[in-house]
JSON list of C-alpha atoms in Angstrom, two decimals:
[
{"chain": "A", "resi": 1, "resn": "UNK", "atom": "CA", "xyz": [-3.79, 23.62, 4.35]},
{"chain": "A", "resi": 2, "resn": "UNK", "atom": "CA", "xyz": [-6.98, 21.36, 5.03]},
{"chain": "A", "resi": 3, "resn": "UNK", "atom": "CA", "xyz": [-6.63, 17.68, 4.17]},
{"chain": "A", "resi": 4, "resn": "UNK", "atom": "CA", "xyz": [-9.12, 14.71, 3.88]},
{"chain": "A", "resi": 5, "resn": "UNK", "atom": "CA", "xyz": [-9.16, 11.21, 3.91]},
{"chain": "A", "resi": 6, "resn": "UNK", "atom": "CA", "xyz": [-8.49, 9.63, 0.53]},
{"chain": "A", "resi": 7, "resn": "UNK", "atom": "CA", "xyz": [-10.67, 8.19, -1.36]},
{"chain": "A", "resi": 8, "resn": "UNK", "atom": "CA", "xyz": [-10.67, 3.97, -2.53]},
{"chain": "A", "resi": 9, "resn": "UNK", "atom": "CA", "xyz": [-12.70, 1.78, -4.53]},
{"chain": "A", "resi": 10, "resn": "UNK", "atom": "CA", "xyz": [-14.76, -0.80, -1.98]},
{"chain": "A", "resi": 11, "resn": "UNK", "atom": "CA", "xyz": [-17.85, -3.11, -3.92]},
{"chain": "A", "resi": 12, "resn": "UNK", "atom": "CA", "xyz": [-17.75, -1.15, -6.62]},
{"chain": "A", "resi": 13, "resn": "UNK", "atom": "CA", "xyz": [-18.16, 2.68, -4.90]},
{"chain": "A", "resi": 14, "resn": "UNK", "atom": "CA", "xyz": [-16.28, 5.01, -3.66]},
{"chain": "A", "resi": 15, "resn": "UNK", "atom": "CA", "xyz": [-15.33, 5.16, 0.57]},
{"chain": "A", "resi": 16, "resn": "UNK", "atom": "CA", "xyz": [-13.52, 6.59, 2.80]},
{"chain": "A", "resi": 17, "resn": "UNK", "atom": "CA", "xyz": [-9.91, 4.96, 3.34]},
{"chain": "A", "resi": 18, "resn": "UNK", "atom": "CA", "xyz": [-10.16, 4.05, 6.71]},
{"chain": "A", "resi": 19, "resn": "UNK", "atom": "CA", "xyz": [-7.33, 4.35, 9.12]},
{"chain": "A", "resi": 20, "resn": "UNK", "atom": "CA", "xyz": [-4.97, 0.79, 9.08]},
{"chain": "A", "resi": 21, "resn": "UNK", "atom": "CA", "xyz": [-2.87, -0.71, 11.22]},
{"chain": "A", "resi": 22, "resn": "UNK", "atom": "CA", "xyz": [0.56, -2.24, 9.75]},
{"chain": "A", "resi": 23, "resn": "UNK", "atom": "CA", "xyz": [4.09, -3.11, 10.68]},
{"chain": "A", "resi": 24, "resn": "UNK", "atom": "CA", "xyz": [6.59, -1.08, 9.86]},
{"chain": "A", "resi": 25, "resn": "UNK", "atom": "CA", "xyz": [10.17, 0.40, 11.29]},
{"chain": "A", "resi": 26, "resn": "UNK", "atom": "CA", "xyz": [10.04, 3.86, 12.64]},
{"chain": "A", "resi": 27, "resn": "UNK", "atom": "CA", "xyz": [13.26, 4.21, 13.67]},
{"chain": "A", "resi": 28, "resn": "UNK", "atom": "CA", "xyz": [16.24, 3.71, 12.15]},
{"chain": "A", "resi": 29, "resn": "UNK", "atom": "CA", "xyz": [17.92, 0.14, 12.65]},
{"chain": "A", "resi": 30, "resn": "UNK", "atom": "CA", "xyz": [14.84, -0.44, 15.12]},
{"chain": "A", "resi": 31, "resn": "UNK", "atom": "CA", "xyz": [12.48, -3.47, 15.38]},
{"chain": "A", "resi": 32, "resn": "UNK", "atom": "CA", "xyz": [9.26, -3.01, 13.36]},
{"chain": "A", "resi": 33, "resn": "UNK", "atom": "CA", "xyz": [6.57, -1.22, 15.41]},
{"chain": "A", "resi": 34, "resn": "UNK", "atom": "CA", "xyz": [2.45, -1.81, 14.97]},
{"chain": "A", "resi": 35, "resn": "UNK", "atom": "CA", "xyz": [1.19, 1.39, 14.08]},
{"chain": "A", "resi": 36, "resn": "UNK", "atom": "CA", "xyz": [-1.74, 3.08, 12.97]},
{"chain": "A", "resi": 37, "resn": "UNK", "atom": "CA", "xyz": [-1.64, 5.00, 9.63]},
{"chain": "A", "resi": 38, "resn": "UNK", "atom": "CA", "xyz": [-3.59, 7.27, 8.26]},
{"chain": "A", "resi": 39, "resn": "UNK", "atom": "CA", "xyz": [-2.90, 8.67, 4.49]},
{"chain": "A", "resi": 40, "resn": "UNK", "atom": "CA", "xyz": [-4.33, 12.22, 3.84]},
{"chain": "A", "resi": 41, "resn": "UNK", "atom": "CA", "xyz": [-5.00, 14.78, 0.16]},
{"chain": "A", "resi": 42, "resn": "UNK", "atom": "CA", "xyz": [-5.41, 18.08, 0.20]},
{"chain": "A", "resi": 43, "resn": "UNK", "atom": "CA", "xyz": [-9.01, 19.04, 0.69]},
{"chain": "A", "resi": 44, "resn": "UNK", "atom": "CA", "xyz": [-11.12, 18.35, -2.88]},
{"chain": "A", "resi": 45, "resn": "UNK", "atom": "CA", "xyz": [-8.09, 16.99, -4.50]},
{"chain": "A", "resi": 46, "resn": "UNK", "atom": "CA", "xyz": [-6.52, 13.57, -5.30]},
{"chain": "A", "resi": 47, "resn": "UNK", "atom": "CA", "xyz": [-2.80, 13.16, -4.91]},
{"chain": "A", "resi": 48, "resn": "UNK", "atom": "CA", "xyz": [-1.01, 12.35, -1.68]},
{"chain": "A", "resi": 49, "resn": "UNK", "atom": "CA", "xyz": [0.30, 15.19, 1.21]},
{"chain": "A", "resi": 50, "resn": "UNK", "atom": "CA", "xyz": [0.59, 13.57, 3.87]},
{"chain": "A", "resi": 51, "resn": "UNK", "atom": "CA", "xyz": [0.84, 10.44, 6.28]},
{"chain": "A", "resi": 52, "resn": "UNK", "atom": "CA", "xyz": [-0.09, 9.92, 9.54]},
{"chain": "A", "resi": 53, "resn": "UNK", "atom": "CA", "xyz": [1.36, 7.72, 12.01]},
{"chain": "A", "resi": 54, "resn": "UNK", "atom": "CA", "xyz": [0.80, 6.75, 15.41]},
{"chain": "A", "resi": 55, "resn": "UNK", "atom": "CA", "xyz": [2.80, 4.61, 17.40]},
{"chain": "A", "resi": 56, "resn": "UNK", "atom": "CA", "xyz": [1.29, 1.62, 19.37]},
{"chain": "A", "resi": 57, "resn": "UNK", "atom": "CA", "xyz": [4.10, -0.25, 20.92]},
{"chain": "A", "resi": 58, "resn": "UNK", "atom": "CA", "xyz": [5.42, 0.16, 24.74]},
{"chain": "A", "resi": 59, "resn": "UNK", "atom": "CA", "xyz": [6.91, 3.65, 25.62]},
{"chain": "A", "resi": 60, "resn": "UNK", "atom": "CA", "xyz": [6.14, 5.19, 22.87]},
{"chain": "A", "resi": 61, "resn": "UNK", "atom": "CA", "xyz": [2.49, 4.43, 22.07]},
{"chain": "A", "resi": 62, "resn": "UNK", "atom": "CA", "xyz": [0.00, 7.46, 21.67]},
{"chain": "A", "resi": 63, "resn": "UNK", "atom": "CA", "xyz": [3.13, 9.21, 19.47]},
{"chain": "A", "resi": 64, "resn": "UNK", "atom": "CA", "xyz": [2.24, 10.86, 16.06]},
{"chain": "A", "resi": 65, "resn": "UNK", "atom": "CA", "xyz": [4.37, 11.67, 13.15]},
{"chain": "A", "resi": 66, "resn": "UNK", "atom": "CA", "xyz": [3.79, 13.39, 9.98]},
{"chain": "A", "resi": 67, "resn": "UNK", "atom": "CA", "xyz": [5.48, 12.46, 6.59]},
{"chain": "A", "resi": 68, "resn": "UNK", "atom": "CA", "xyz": [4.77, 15.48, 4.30]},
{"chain": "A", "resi": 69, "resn": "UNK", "atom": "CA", "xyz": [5.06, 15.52, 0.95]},
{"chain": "A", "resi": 70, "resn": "UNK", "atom": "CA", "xyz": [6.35, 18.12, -1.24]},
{"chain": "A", "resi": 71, "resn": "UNK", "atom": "CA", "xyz": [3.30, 20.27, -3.40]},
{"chain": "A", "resi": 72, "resn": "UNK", "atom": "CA", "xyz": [4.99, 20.75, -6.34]},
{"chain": "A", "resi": 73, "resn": "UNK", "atom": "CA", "xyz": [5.54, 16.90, -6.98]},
{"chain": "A", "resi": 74, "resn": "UNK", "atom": "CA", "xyz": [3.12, 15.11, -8.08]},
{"chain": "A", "resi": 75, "resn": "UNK", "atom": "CA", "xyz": [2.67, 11.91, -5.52]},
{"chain": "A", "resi": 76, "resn": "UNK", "atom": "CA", "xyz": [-0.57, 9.25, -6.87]},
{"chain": "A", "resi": 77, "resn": "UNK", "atom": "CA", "xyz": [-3.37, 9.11, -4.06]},
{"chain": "A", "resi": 78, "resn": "UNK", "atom": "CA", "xyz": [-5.52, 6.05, -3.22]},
{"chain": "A", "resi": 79, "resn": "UNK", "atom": "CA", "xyz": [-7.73, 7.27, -5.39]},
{"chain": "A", "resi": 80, "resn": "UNK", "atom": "CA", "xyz": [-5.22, 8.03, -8.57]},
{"chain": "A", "resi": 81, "resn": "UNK", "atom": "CA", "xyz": [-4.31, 4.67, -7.80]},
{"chain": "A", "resi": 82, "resn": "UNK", "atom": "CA", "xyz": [-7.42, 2.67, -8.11]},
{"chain": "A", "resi": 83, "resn": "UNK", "atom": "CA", "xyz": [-7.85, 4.73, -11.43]},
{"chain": "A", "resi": 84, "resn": "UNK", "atom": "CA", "xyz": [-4.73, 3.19, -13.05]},
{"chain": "A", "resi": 85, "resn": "UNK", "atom": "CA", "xyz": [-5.32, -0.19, -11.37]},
{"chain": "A", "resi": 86, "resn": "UNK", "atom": "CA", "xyz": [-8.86, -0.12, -13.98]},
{"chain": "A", "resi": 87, "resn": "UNK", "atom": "CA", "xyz": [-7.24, 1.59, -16.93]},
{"chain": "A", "resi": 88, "resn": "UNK", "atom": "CA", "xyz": [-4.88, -1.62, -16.40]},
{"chain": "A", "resi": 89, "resn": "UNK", "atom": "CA", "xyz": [-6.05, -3.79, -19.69]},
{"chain": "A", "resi": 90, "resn": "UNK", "atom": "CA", "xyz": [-4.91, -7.02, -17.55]},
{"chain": "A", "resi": 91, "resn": "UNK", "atom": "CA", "xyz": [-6.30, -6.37, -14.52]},
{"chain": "A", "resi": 92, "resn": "UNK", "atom": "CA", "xyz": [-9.63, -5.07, -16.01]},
{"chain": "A", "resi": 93, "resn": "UNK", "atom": "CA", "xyz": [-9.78, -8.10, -18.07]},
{"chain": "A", "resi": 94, "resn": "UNK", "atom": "CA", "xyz": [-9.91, -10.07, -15.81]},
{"chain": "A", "resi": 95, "resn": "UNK", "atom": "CA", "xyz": [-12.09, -8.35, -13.23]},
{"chain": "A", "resi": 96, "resn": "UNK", "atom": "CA", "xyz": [-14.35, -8.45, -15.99]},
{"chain": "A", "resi": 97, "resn": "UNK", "atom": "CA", "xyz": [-13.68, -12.80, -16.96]},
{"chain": "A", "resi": 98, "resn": "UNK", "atom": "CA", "xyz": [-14.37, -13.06, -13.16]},
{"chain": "A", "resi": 99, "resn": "UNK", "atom": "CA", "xyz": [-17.68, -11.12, -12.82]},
{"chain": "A", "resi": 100, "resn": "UNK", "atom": "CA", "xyz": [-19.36, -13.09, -15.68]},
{"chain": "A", "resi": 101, "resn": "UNK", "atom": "CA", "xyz": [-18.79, -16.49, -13.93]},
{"chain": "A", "resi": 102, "resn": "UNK", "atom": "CA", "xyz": [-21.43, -15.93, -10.83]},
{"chain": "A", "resi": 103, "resn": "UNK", "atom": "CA", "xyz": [-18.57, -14.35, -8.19]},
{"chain": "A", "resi": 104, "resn": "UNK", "atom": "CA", "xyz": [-18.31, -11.11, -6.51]},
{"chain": "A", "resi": 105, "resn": "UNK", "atom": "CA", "xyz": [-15.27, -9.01, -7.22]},
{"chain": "A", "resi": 106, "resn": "UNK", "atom": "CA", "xyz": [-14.10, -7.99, -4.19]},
{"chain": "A", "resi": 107, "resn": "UNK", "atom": "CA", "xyz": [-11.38, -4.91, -3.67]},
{"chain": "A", "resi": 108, "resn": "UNK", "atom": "CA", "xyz": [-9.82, -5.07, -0.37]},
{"chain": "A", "resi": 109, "resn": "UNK", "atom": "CA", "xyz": [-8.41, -1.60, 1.60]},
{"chain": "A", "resi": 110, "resn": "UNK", "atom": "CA", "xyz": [-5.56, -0.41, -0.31]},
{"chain": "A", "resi": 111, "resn": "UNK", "atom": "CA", "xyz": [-2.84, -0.15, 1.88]},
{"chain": "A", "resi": 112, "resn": "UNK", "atom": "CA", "xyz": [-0.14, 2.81, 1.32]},
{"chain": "A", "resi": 113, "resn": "UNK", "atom": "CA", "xyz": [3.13, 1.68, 2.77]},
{"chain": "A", "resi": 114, "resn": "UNK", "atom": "CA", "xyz": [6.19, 4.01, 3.08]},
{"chain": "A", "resi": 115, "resn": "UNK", "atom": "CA", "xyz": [9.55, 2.20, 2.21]},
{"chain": "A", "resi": 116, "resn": "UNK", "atom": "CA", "xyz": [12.51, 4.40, 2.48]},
{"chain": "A", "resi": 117, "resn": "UNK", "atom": "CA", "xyz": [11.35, 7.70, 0.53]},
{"chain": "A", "resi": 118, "resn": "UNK", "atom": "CA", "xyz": [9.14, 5.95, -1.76]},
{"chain": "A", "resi": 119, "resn": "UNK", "atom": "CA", "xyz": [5.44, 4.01, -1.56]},
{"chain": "A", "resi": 120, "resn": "UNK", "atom": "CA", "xyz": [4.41, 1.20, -1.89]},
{"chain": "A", "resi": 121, "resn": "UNK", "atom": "CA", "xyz": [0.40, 0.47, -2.25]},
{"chain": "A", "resi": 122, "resn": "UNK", "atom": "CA", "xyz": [-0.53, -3.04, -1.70]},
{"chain": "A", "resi": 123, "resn": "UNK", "atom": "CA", "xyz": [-4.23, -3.84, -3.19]},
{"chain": "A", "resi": 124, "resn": "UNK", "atom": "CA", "xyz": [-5.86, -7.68, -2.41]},
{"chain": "A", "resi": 125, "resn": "UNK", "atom": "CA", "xyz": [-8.53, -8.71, -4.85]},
{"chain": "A", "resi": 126, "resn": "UNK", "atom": "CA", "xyz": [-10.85, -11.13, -3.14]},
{"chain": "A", "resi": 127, "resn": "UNK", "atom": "CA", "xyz": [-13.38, -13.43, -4.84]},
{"chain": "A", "resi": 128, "resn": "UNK", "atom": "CA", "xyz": [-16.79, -14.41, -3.30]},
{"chain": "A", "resi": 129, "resn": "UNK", "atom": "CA", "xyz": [-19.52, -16.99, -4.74]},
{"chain": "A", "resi": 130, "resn": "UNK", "atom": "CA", "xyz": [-23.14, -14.70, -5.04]},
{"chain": "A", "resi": 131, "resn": "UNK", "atom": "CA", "xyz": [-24.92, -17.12, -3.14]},
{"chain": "A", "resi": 132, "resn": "UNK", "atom": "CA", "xyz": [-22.50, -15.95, 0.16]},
{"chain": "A", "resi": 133, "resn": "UNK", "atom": "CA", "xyz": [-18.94, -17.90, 2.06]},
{"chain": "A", "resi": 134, "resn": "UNK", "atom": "CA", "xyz": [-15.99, -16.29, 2.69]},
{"chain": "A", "resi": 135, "resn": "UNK", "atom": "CA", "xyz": [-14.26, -14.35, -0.01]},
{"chain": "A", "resi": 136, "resn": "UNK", "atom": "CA", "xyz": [-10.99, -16.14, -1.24]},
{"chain": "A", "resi": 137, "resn": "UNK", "atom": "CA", "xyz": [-8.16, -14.14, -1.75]},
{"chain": "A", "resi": 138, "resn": "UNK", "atom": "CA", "xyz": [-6.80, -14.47, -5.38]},
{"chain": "A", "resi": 139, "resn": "UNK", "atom": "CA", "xyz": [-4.81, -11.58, -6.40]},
{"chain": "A", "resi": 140, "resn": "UNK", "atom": "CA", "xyz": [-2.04, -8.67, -4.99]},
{"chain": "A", "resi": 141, "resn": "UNK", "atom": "CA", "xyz": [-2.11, -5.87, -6.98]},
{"chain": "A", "resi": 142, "resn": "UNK", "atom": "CA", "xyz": [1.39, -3.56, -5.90]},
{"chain": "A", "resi": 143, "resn": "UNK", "atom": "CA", "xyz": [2.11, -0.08, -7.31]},
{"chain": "A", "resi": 144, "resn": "UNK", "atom": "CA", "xyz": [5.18, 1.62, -7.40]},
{"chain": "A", "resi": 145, "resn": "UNK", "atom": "CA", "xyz": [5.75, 5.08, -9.54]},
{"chain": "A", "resi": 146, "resn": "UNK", "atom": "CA", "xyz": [4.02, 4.29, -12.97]},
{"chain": "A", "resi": 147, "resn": "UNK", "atom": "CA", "xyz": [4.45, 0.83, -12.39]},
{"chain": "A", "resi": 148, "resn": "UNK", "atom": "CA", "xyz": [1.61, -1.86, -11.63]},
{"chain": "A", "resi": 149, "resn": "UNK", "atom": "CA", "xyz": [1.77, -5.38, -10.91]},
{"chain": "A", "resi": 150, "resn": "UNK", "atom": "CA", "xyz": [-0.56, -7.83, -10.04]},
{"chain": "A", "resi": 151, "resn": "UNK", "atom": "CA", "xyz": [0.53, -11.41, -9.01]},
{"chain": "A", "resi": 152, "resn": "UNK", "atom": "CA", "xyz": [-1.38, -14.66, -6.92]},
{"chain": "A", "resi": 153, "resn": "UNK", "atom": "CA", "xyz": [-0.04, -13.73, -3.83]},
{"chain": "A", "resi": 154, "resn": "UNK", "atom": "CA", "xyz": [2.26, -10.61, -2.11]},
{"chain": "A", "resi": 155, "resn": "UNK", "atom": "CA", "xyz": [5.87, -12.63, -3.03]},
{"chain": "A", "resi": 156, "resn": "UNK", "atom": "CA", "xyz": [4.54, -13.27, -6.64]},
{"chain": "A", "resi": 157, "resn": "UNK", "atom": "CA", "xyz": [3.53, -9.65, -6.91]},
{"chain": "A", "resi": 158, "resn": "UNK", "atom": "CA", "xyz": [6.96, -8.42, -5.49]},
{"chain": "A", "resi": 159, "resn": "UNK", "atom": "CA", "xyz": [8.52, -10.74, -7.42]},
{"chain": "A", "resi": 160, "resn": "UNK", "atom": "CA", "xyz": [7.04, -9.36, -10.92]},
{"chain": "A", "resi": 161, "resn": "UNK", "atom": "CA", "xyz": [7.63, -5.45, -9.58]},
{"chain": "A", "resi": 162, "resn": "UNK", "atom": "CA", "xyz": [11.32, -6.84, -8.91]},
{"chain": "A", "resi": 163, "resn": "UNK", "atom": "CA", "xyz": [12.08, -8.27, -12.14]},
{"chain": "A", "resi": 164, "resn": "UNK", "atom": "CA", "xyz": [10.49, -5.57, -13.87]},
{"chain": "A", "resi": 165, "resn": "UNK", "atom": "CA", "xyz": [13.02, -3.05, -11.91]},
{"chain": "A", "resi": 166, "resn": "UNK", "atom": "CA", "xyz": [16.61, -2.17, -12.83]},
{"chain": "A", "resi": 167, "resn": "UNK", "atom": "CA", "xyz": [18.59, 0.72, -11.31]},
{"chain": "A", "resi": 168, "resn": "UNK", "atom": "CA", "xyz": [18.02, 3.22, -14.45]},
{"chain": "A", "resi": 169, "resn": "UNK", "atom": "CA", "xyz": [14.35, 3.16, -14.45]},
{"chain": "A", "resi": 170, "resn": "UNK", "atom": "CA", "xyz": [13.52, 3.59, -10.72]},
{"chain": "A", "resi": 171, "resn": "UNK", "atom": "CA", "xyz": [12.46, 7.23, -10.36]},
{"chain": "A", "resi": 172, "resn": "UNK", "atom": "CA", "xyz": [13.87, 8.97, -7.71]},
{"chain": "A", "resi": 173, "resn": "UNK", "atom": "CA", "xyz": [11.50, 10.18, -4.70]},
{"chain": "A", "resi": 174, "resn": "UNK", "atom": "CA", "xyz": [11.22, 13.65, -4.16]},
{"chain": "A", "resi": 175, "resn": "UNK", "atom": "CA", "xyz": [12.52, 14.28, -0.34]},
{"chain": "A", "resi": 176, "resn": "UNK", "atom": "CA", "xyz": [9.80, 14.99, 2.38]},
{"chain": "A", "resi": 177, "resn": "UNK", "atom": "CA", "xyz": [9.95, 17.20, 4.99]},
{"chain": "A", "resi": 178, "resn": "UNK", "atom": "CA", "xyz": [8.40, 18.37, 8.18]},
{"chain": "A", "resi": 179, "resn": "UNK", "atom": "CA", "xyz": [8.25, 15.86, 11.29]},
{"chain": "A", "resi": 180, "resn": "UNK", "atom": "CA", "xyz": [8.92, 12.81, 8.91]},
{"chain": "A", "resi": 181, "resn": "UNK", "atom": "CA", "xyz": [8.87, 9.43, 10.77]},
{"chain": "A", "resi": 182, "resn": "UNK", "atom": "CA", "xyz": [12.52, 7.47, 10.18]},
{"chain": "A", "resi": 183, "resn": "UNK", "atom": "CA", "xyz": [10.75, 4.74, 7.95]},
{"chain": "A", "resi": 184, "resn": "UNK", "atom": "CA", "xyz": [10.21, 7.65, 5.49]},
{"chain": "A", "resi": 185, "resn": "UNK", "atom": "CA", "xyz": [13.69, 9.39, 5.89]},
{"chain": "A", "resi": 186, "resn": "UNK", "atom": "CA", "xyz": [16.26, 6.79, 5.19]},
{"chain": "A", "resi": 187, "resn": "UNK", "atom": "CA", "xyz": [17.80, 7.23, 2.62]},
{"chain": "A", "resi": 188, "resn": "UNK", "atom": "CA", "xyz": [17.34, 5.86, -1.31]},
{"chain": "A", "resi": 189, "resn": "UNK", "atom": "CA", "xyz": [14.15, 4.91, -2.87]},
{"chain": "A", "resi": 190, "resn": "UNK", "atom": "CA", "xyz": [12.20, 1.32, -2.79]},
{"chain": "A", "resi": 191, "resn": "UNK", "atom": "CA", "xyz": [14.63, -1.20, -2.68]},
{"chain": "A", "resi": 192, "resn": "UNK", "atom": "CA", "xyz": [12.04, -4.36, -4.24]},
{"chain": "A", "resi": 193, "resn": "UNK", "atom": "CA", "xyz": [14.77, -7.04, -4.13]},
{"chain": "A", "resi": 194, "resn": "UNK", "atom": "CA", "xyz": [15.13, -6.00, 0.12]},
{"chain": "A", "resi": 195, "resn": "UNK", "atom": "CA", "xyz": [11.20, -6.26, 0.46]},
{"chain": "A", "resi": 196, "resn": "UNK", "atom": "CA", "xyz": [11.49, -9.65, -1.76]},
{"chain": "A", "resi": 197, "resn": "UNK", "atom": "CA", "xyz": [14.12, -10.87, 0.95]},
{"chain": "A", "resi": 198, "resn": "UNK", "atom": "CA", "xyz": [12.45, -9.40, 4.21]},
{"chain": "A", "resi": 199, "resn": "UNK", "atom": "CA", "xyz": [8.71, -11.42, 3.44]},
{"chain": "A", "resi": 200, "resn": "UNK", "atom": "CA", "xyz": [10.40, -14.63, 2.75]},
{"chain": "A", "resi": 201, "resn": "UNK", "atom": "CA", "xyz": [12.57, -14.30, 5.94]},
{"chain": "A", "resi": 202, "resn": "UNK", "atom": "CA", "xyz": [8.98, -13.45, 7.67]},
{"chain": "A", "resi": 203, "resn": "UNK", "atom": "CA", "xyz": [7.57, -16.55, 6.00]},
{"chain": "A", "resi": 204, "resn": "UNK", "atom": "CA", "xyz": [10.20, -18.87, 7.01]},
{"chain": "A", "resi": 205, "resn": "UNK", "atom": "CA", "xyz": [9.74, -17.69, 10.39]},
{"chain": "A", "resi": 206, "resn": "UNK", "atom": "CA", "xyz": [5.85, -17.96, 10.59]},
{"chain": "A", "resi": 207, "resn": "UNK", "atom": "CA", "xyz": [6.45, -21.69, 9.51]},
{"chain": "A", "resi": 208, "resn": "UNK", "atom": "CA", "xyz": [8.98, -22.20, 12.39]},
{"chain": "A", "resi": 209, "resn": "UNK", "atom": "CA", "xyz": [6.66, -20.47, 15.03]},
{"chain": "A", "resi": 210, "resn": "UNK", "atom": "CA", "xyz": [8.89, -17.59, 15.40]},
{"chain": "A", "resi": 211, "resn": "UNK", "atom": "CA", "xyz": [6.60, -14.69, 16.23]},
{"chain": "A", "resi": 212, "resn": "UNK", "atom": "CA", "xyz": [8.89, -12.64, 17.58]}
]
């Protein structure tokens, strides 16, 4: 099959999404890894195949993986995505409150971020004066499934898609196959109240100094 770059919404057009770099575990009960990810669609279409990832860290840098995703399921695309982040009457609201007040909506690079078998996209809205400065960050937008949230930061985000969770209404993830990193084979589906725990553990330790 041919695939292409998704699509994303960037100042108000539509771009390429660009590969990203993240942190994420690609083997099972290993340390996270940087890593370079690139999301593809089929060729002319919209939802999600396939992820790319390549490995940056010591021995192993310069490795690839593919996480495929099964055809006859229907997994959201960046671009699906930043549809039902503007059919969202809150968010669009307020993207609209903010562009009548002299300030520059800015959409950051939505980020598609494997957890277990599910995904996670991760969407910063940015705000910037017209007359120039740096663009503030003001919002996280995080989908999940049907589900979108938008909160001040990432933990008040997770903490809305967490409390908004129970066991019964999670979907389950269709499986993947192919040459699936670990990070997308472990088992169960996106496990909020985990992601919740992990980024306040990683903010305790950024306050201490504690890189590692």
């Amino acid at each position: 099959d041919l695939w292409a770059a998704p699509l994303e919404k960037s100042s108000g057009r539509e771009v390429t999404l660009d590969p990203y770099y993240a942190m994420v575990q690609v083997e099972p009960g290993g340390a996270a890894e940087f890593v370079l990810m690139q999301p593809f669609t089929p060729a002319g279409k919209d939802n999600m195949i396939a992820c790319l990832v390549a490995r940056c860290d010591g021995e192993h840098r310069g490795e690839r993986h593919v996480a495929l995703y099964p055809k006859q399921e229907l997994i959201y695309g960046p671009r699906q995505i930043e549809a039902r982040i503007d059919q969202d009457g809150a968010i669009s609201q307020l993207l609209t409150l903010w562009s009548q007040h002299g300030s520059n909506v800015l959409r950051g690079t939505l980020l598609v971020m494997p957890i277990g078998q599910a995904l996670l996209y991760v969407e910063p809205l940015y705000l910037q004066a017209e007359n120039g400065g740096l663009p503030e960050l003001k919002r996280v937008i995080l989908a999940h499934g049907d589900r979108i949230e938008m909160g001040e930061n990432l933990q008040d985000a997770l903490g809305r898609l967490v409390g908004g969770m129970d066991a019964s209404s999670e979907a389950p993830q269709p499986p993947m196959s192919g040459a699936v990193p670990p990070v997308a084979r472990r088992a169960g589906g996106l496990d909020p109240s985990r992601a919740l725990g992990l980024f306040k553990a990683a903010e305790a330790a950024l306050q201490n100094g504690d890189w590692v």
